[in-house]
Amino acid sequence: MPIRQFSGFGNAVGQGNMLNKGELNISGSYRYFKSFRHFRGTEEEHNRLTDNTEVINKQYGLDINLSYAFSERLYGIVSLPLQYNERSSLYEHNRIERHTSYSKGLGDLRIGAGYWLLSGENAKKGNTAIGLGIKFPTGDYAAKSTFYRGNEGTPTEMTVDQSIQLGDGGTGLIVDFQGLWNIGSTNFWYYDGFYLFNPRETNGTLTNKSRPNEAIMSVPDQSSVRTGVFHSFEKIHGLGASLGERIEGIPVHDAIGGSEGFRRPGYIISVEPGVSYMLGNVTGTLNVPIALFRNRTQSVTDIENSTPDNVVHGDAAFADYLIN
């Protein structure tokens, strides 16, 4: 599923993620996953693996983030994403041999600002920030690669699948939040999330699909919410561990604008263990969300192409886990 990487607007949970006035934070956020398990609704299609017809996506993302505190409560952030993607399949080529298509380059640039709701004594036990941002269509949303078509396997330049396009072609509005509250001497409750509003309906990029209303790629909304508990170890200064829940996905219908064109809506619910270590003003974190529930929901075009005798419900490939 084409869920773009979005980095949080703060630092590591529980370890000084609120900047003081004039402070600058620089971070790199890396994300990797391999999606290969096909779902139609909530049912996995196990035959795709046994028949060797599964689509395999490998995605590597690196976000370079700069955040700056204009005051103890107001901060700004710039996030520059870089991506490298591989997609291996049979059906996009000659259905006889498996081949791989590629995309790499700059993704969609994001600029935003946030505001902590509490200050001073009121913020000693915890705080919540709300933010607004803009996503610019700087990523190539019509990236091409070589496909091998027909019985002869003729090399042909075509647009890559929506799931590995570098951008979606839309200028979007991001609404986000993050929070951290002390619930014990060394335990913290954390939460963060965002919703990306993409008003543009379609981006003009060909999907190479033949079903009615699916010739052009849709520009979908996207959302993610995380929450959990972070524990800071007293005996090992700087070491922390977290355990939480994460849900992310793409809706069937956008909140603003139309929802026509091809998209693979759905969502993933994961359990998210993590570990972090802080040394001075440098912090490293590792989070590995593990999928518990996956659902490829029926899209607008699925519904439009369905009849009482033939319900259309497209599939999508999901990963077992992510590495962040």
Short mmCIF file of C-alpha atoms in Angstrom, two decimals:
data_model
loop_
_atom_site.label_atom_id
_atom_site.label_comp_id
_atom_site.label_asym_id
_atom_site.label_seq_id
_atom_site.Cartn_x
_atom_site.Cartn_y
_atom_site.Cartn_z
CA MET A 1 0.00 0.00 0.00
CA PRO A 2 1.33 3.49 -0.83
CA ILE A 3 1.64 4.78 2.72
CA ARG A 4 4.26 7.51 2.72
CA GLN A 5 6.75 7.87 5.51
CA PHE A 6 6.03 10.70 7.94
CA SER A 7 8.44 11.52 10.75
CA GLY A 8 7.25 12.79 14.10
CA PHE A 9 7.73 16.45 14.90
CA GLY A 10 9.49 15.76 18.22
CA ASN A 11 12.58 13.94 19.46
CA ALA A 12 12.74 10.55 21.15
CA VAL A 13 9.84 9.91 23.50
CA GLY A 14 10.55 10.70 27.14
CA GLN A 15 13.99 12.16 26.56
CA GLY A 16 13.75 15.91 26.27
CA ASN A 17 11.56 16.17 23.20
CA MET A 18 10.60 19.76 24.04
CA LEU A 19 13.15 22.24 22.70
CA ASN A 20 14.08 25.43 24.49
CA LYS A 21 13.92 28.76 22.69
CA GLY A 22 16.61 29.05 20.03
CA GLU A 23 17.49 25.35 19.99
CA LEU A 24 17.83 23.43 16.74
CA ASN A 25 17.20 19.69 16.38
CA ILE A 26 18.55 17.69 13.45
CA SER A 27 17.42 14.11 12.86
CA GLY A 28 17.41 11.39 10.27
CA SER A 29 14.52 8.92 10.17
CA TYR A 30 15.00 5.67 8.27
CA ARG A 31 12.21 3.29 7.36
CA TYR A 32 12.30 -0.11 5.63
CA PHE A 33 9.70 -2.73 4.88
CA LYS A 34 9.04 -5.64 2.55
CA SER A 35 5.39 -6.15 1.59
CA PHE A 36 4.41 -9.48 0.06
CA ARG A 37 1.31 -10.83 1.87
CA HIS A 38 -1.81 -10.20 -0.22
CA PHE A 39 -5.08 -9.32 1.48
CA ARG A 40 -8.54 -8.82 0.02
CA GLY A 41 -10.49 -7.28 2.84
CA THR A 42 -9.21 -8.95 6.01
CA GLU A 43 -8.62 -12.33 4.34
CA GLU A 44 -5.10 -13.25 3.32
CA GLU A 45 -4.72 -14.89 -0.09
CA HIS A 46 -2.27 -17.64 0.85
CA ASN A 47 -2.29 -19.04 -2.69
CA ARG A 48 -0.32 -16.03 -3.93
CA LEU A 49 2.73 -17.31 -2.04
CA THR A 50 2.32 -20.97 -2.96
CA ASP A 51 1.76 -20.06 -6.64
CA ASN A 52 4.71 -17.62 -6.60
CA THR A 53 2.45 -14.84 -7.96
CA GLU A 54 2.85 -12.43 -5.05
CA VAL A 55 4.00 -8.86 -5.63
CA ILE A 56 7.05 -7.96 -3.54
CA ASN A 57 7.75 -4.35 -2.65
CA LYS A 58 10.93 -3.33 -0.87
CA GLN A 59 10.92 0.29 0.26
CA TYR A 60 13.73 2.28 1.82
CA GLY A 61 13.09 5.80 3.09
CA LEU A 62 15.30 8.42 4.72
CA ASP A 63 13.83 11.64 6.11
CA ILE A 64 16.15 14.53 6.96
CA ASN A 65 14.39 16.69 9.56
CA LEU A 66 15.23 20.13 10.95
CA SER A 67 13.17 21.54 13.80
CA TYR A 68 13.71 24.92 15.48
CA ALA A 69 12.14 26.39 18.63
CA PHE A 70 11.04 30.00 18.10
CA SER A 71 9.96 30.02 21.75
CA GLU A 72 9.44 27.42 24.47
CA ARG A 73 6.05 26.67 22.95
CA LEU A 74 6.27 27.46 19.22
CA TYR A 75 8.46 25.38 16.87
CA GLY A 76 8.87 24.87 13.14
CA ILE A 77 10.01 21.85 11.13
CA VAL A 78 11.22 21.03 7.64
CA SER A 79 11.28 17.42 6.47
CA LEU A 80 13.06 16.30 3.31
CA PRO A 81 12.34 12.65 2.32
CA LEU A 82 14.55 10.49 0.09
CA GLN A 83 13.39 7.13 -1.24
CA TYR A 84 14.55 4.00 -3.03
CA ASN A 85 11.97 1.39 -4.04
CA GLU A 86 11.91 -2.01 -5.74
CA ARG A 87 8.83 -3.87 -6.97
CA SER A 88 8.99 -7.47 -8.19
CA SER A 89 6.02 -9.01 -9.99
CA LEU A 90 4.81 -11.27 -12.78
CA TYR A 91 1.54 -9.63 -13.85
CA GLU A 92 3.06 -6.24 -14.72
CA HIS A 93 5.45 -7.86 -17.17
CA ASN A 94 4.76 -10.89 -19.39
CA ARG A 95 3.24 -13.07 -16.63
CA ILE A 96 5.89 -15.69 -17.42
CA GLU A 97 9.05 -14.34 -15.79
CA ARG A 98 9.41 -12.25 -12.64
CA HIS A 99 11.02 -8.84 -13.18
CA THR A 100 11.70 -5.82 -10.99
CA SER A 101 10.80 -2.17 -11.47
CA TYR A 102 12.50 0.67 -9.58
CA SER A 103 12.07 4.24 -8.40
CA LYS A 104 14.41 6.50 -6.48
CA GLY A 105 14.81 10.15 -5.60
CA LEU A 106 13.28 13.00 -3.65
CA GLY A 107 9.85 12.54 -2.09
CA ASP A 108 7.28 15.16 -1.09
CA LEU A 109 8.79 17.99 1.00
CA ARG A 110 6.96 18.95 4.19
CA ILE A 111 7.08 22.23 6.12
CA GLY A 112 5.12 22.79 9.33
CA ALA A 113 4.84 24.39 12.74
CA GLY A 114 3.57 23.29 16.12
CA TYR A 115 2.54 24.78 19.42
CA TRP A 116 2.76 23.28 22.93
CA LEU A 117 -0.48 23.92 24.80
CA LEU A 118 1.05 24.23 28.28
CA SER A 119 4.01 26.13 29.71
CA GLY A 120 5.86 26.66 32.98
CA GLU A 121 4.57 24.81 36.03
CA ASN A 122 1.60 23.49 34.07
CA ALA A 123 3.92 21.55 31.78
CA LYS A 124 5.99 19.77 34.42
CA LYS A 125 3.94 16.58 34.30
CA GLY A 126 3.49 16.57 30.54
CA ASN A 127 2.37 18.48 27.51
CA THR A 128 0.53 18.25 24.21
CA ALA A 129 1.40 19.97 20.96
CA ILE A 130 -0.78 20.57 17.92
CA GLY A 131 0.63 21.37 14.51
CA LEU A 132 -0.13 22.37 10.95
CA GLY A 133 1.94 21.67 7.88
CA ILE A 134 1.99 21.71 4.11
CA LYS A 135 3.09 18.84 1.89
CA PHE A 136 4.48 20.00 -1.43
CA PRO A 137 4.42 17.79 -4.59
CA THR A 138 8.20 17.74 -5.02
CA GLY A 139 8.39 13.96 -5.50
CA ASP A 140 8.06 12.49 -8.99
CA TYR A 141 4.51 11.13 -9.25
CA ALA A 142 4.99 9.78 -12.78
CA ALA A 143 8.24 7.85 -12.25
CA LYS A 144 9.00 5.28 -14.94
CA SER A 145 10.93 2.04 -15.12
CA THR A 146 11.54 -0.75 -17.63
CA PHE A 147 8.89 -3.45 -17.97
CA TYR A 148 9.13 -6.60 -20.07
CA ARG A 149 5.91 -7.02 -22.01
CA GLY A 150 4.42 -9.65 -24.28
CA ASN A 151 5.58 -13.15 -25.08
CA GLU A 152 8.90 -11.80 -26.30
CA GLY A 153 9.52 -9.86 -23.08
CA THR A 154 10.03 -6.60 -24.98
CA PRO A 155 11.61 -3.86 -22.79
CA THR A 156 9.07 -1.04 -22.44
CA GLU A 157 9.27 2.21 -20.45
CA MET A 158 6.12 2.63 -18.33
CA THR A 159 5.04 4.39 -15.16
CA VAL A 160 5.67 2.34 -12.03
CA ASP A 161 2.91 1.19 -9.71
CA GLN A 162 1.32 3.74 -7.38
CA SER A 163 2.83 2.02 -4.33
CA ILE A 164 6.38 2.95 -5.37
CA GLN A 165 5.76 6.38 -6.87
CA LEU A 166 7.95 8.96 -5.12
CA GLY A 167 5.09 11.41 -4.61
CA ASP A 168 1.35 11.66 -5.10
CA GLY A 169 1.17 14.94 -7.05
CA GLY A 170 -0.95 16.77 -4.50
CA THR A 171 -0.39 19.81 -2.32
CA GLY A 172 -1.68 18.65 1.04
CA LEU A 173 -2.55 20.04 4.46
CA ILE A 174 -1.16 18.13 7.45
CA VAL A 175 -2.82 18.33 10.88
CA ASP A 176 -0.83 16.62 13.60
CA PHE A 177 -0.49 16.25 17.36
CA GLN A 178 1.98 14.80 19.86
CA GLY A 179 2.02 14.48 23.61
CA LEU A 180 3.95 13.11 26.55
CA TRP A 181 2.78 12.71 30.16
CA ASN A 182 4.56 11.37 33.24
CA ILE A 183 2.51 8.53 34.78
CA GLY A 184 5.11 7.47 37.32
CA SER A 185 8.66 8.25 38.30
CA THR A 186 10.16 6.65 35.18
CA ASN A 187 7.08 5.89 33.06
CA PHE A 188 5.52 8.12 30.42
CA TRP A 189 2.40 7.94 28.29
CA TYR A 190 3.09 9.09 24.74
CA TYR A 191 0.86 9.68 21.73
CA ASP A 192 1.19 11.25 18.32
CA GLY A 193 -0.58 11.22 14.98
CA PHE A 194 -1.38 13.09 11.80
CA TYR A 195 -3.95 13.39 9.05
CA LEU A 196 -2.94 14.42 5.54
CA PHE A 197 -5.70 16.18 3.58
CA ASN A 198 -5.09 15.80 -0.17
CA PRO A 199 -7.80 17.85 -1.96
CA ARG A 200 -6.57 17.00 -5.47
CA GLU A 201 -8.60 14.11 -6.89
CA THR A 202 -6.32 12.58 -9.55
CA ASN A 203 -2.80 13.43 -10.73
CA GLY A 204 -2.91 12.48 -14.42
CA THR A 205 -0.46 9.56 -14.08
CA LEU A 206 -1.39 6.41 -15.99
CA THR A 207 -1.86 3.23 -13.98
CA ASN A 208 -1.65 0.86 -16.98
CA LYS A 209 -4.85 -0.79 -15.68
CA SER A 210 -7.79 -1.70 -17.89
CA ARG A 211 -10.73 -1.68 -15.47
CA PRO A 212 -13.17 1.22 -15.87
CA ASN A 213 -12.32 4.39 -13.90
CA GLU A 214 -8.89 3.07 -12.89
CA ALA A 215 -6.74 4.46 -15.74
CA ILE A 216 -5.48 7.43 -13.68
CA MET A 217 -3.94 7.45 -10.18
CA SER A 218 -5.90 8.94 -7.31
CA VAL A 219 -4.36 11.38 -4.79
CA PRO A 220 -5.48 9.89 -1.46
CA ASP A 221 -5.56 11.19 2.09
CA GLN A 222 -3.44 9.39 4.67
CA SER A 223 -3.38 9.08 8.46
CA SER A 224 -1.51 7.51 11.36
CA VAL A 225 -1.96 7.37 15.14
CA ARG A 226 0.43 5.94 17.74
CA THR A 227 0.18 5.62 21.52
CA GLY A 228 1.92 3.65 24.22
CA VAL A 229 4.06 3.67 27.36
CA PHE A 230 7.73 4.62 27.57
CA HIS A 231 9.96 3.46 30.43
CA SER A 232 13.26 5.12 31.34
CA PHE A 233 15.76 2.84 33.11
CA GLU A 234 17.19 4.45 36.24
CA LYS A 235 20.21 2.15 36.53
CA ILE A 236 21.33 2.68 32.92
CA HIS A 237 21.19 6.41 32.33
CA GLY A 238 19.90 7.30 28.87
CA LEU A 239 18.37 3.90 28.09
CA GLY A 240 14.64 3.61 27.49
CA ALA A 241 12.10 1.16 26.10
CA SER A 242 8.58 1.59 24.81
CA LEU A 243 5.59 -0.55 23.89
CA GLY A 244 2.63 0.82 22.03
CA GLU A 245 0.01 0.42 19.34
CA ARG A 246 0.02 1.94 15.88
CA ILE A 247 -2.64 2.29 13.19
CA GLU A 248 -1.98 3.79 9.77
CA GLY A 249 -3.77 3.73 6.48
CA ILE A 250 -5.48 5.29 3.50
CA PRO A 251 -9.25 6.04 3.56
CA VAL A 252 -11.75 5.01 0.89
CA HIS A 253 -13.04 8.59 0.63
CA ASP A 254 -11.00 11.77 1.08
CA ALA A 255 -12.19 14.28 3.66
CA ILE A 256 -11.89 17.15 1.12
CA GLY A 257 -12.26 16.80 -2.64
CA GLY A 258 -13.15 13.82 -4.79
CA SER A 259 -11.98 10.23 -4.44
CA GLU A 260 -12.05 9.00 -8.05
CA GLY A 261 -9.14 7.31 -9.76
CA PHE A 262 -7.19 4.25 -8.70
CA ARG A 263 -6.12 3.79 -5.07
CA ARG A 264 -5.66 0.89 -2.67
CA PRO A 265 -7.39 1.96 0.55
CA GLY A 266 -6.95 0.06 3.78
CA TYR A 267 -5.26 0.13 7.14
CA ILE A 268 -2.82 -1.76 9.36
CA ILE A 269 -2.95 -2.16 13.15
CA SER A 270 0.42 -3.01 14.71
CA VAL A 271 2.03 -3.55 18.09
CA GLU A 272 5.10 -1.33 18.30
CA PRO A 273 8.01 -2.22 20.59
CA GLY A 274 10.92 0.21 20.71
CA VAL A 275 14.21 1.02 22.38
CA SER A 276 16.17 4.26 22.63
CA TYR A 277 19.44 5.51 24.04
CA MET A 278 20.50 9.08 24.72
CA LEU A 279 24.10 10.20 25.13
CA GLY A 280 24.46 13.92 25.66
CA ASN A 281 22.43 15.71 23.02
CA VAL A 282 22.37 12.72 20.64
CA THR A 283 19.58 10.13 20.76
CA GLY A 284 19.13 6.93 18.78
CA THR A 285 15.87 5.00 18.54
CA LEU A 286 14.69 1.75 17.00
CA ASN A 287 10.98 0.94 16.58
CA VAL A 288 9.67 -2.23 14.91
CA PRO A 289 5.89 -2.19 14.38
CA ILE A 290 4.61 -5.77 13.91
CA ALA A 291 1.33 -6.17 12.03
CA LEU A 292 -1.57 -7.64 13.98
CA PHE A 293 -4.47 -6.79 11.65
CA ARG A 294 -4.52 -5.88 7.96
CA ASN A 295 -7.53 -4.81 5.91
CA ARG A 296 -7.61 -3.85 2.23
CA THR A 297 -10.97 -2.08 2.06
CA GLN A 298 -13.17 -1.79 -1.03
CA SER A 299 -12.23 1.30 -3.04
CA VAL A 300 -14.51 3.77 -4.83
CA THR A 301 -13.70 2.18 -8.20
CA ASP A 302 -14.27 -1.30 -6.74
CA ILE A 303 -17.76 -0.21 -5.75
CA GLU A 304 -18.39 1.46 -9.12
CA ASN A 305 -17.32 -1.66 -11.02
CA SER A 306 -19.37 -4.03 -8.86
CA THR A 307 -22.71 -5.52 -9.87
CA PRO A 308 -25.24 -7.54 -7.82
CA ASP A 309 -23.79 -10.69 -9.41
CA ASN A 310 -20.13 -9.70 -9.24
CA VAL A 311 -18.70 -7.84 -6.25
CA VAL A 312 -15.33 -6.33 -7.12
CA HIS A 313 -12.81 -6.07 -4.29
CA GLY A 314 -9.19 -5.42 -5.17
CA ASP A 315 -6.26 -6.72 -3.17
CA ALA A 316 -3.11 -5.16 -1.71
CA ALA A 317 0.17 -6.49 -0.39
CA PHE A 318 1.19 -5.77 3.22
CA ALA A 319 4.36 -6.22 5.24
CA ASP A 320 4.72 -8.31 8.38
CA TYR A 321 6.76 -5.60 10.11
CA LEU A 322 8.50 -2.26 9.59
CA ILE A 323 11.91 -1.14 10.72
CA ASN A 324 12.02 2.49 11.84
#
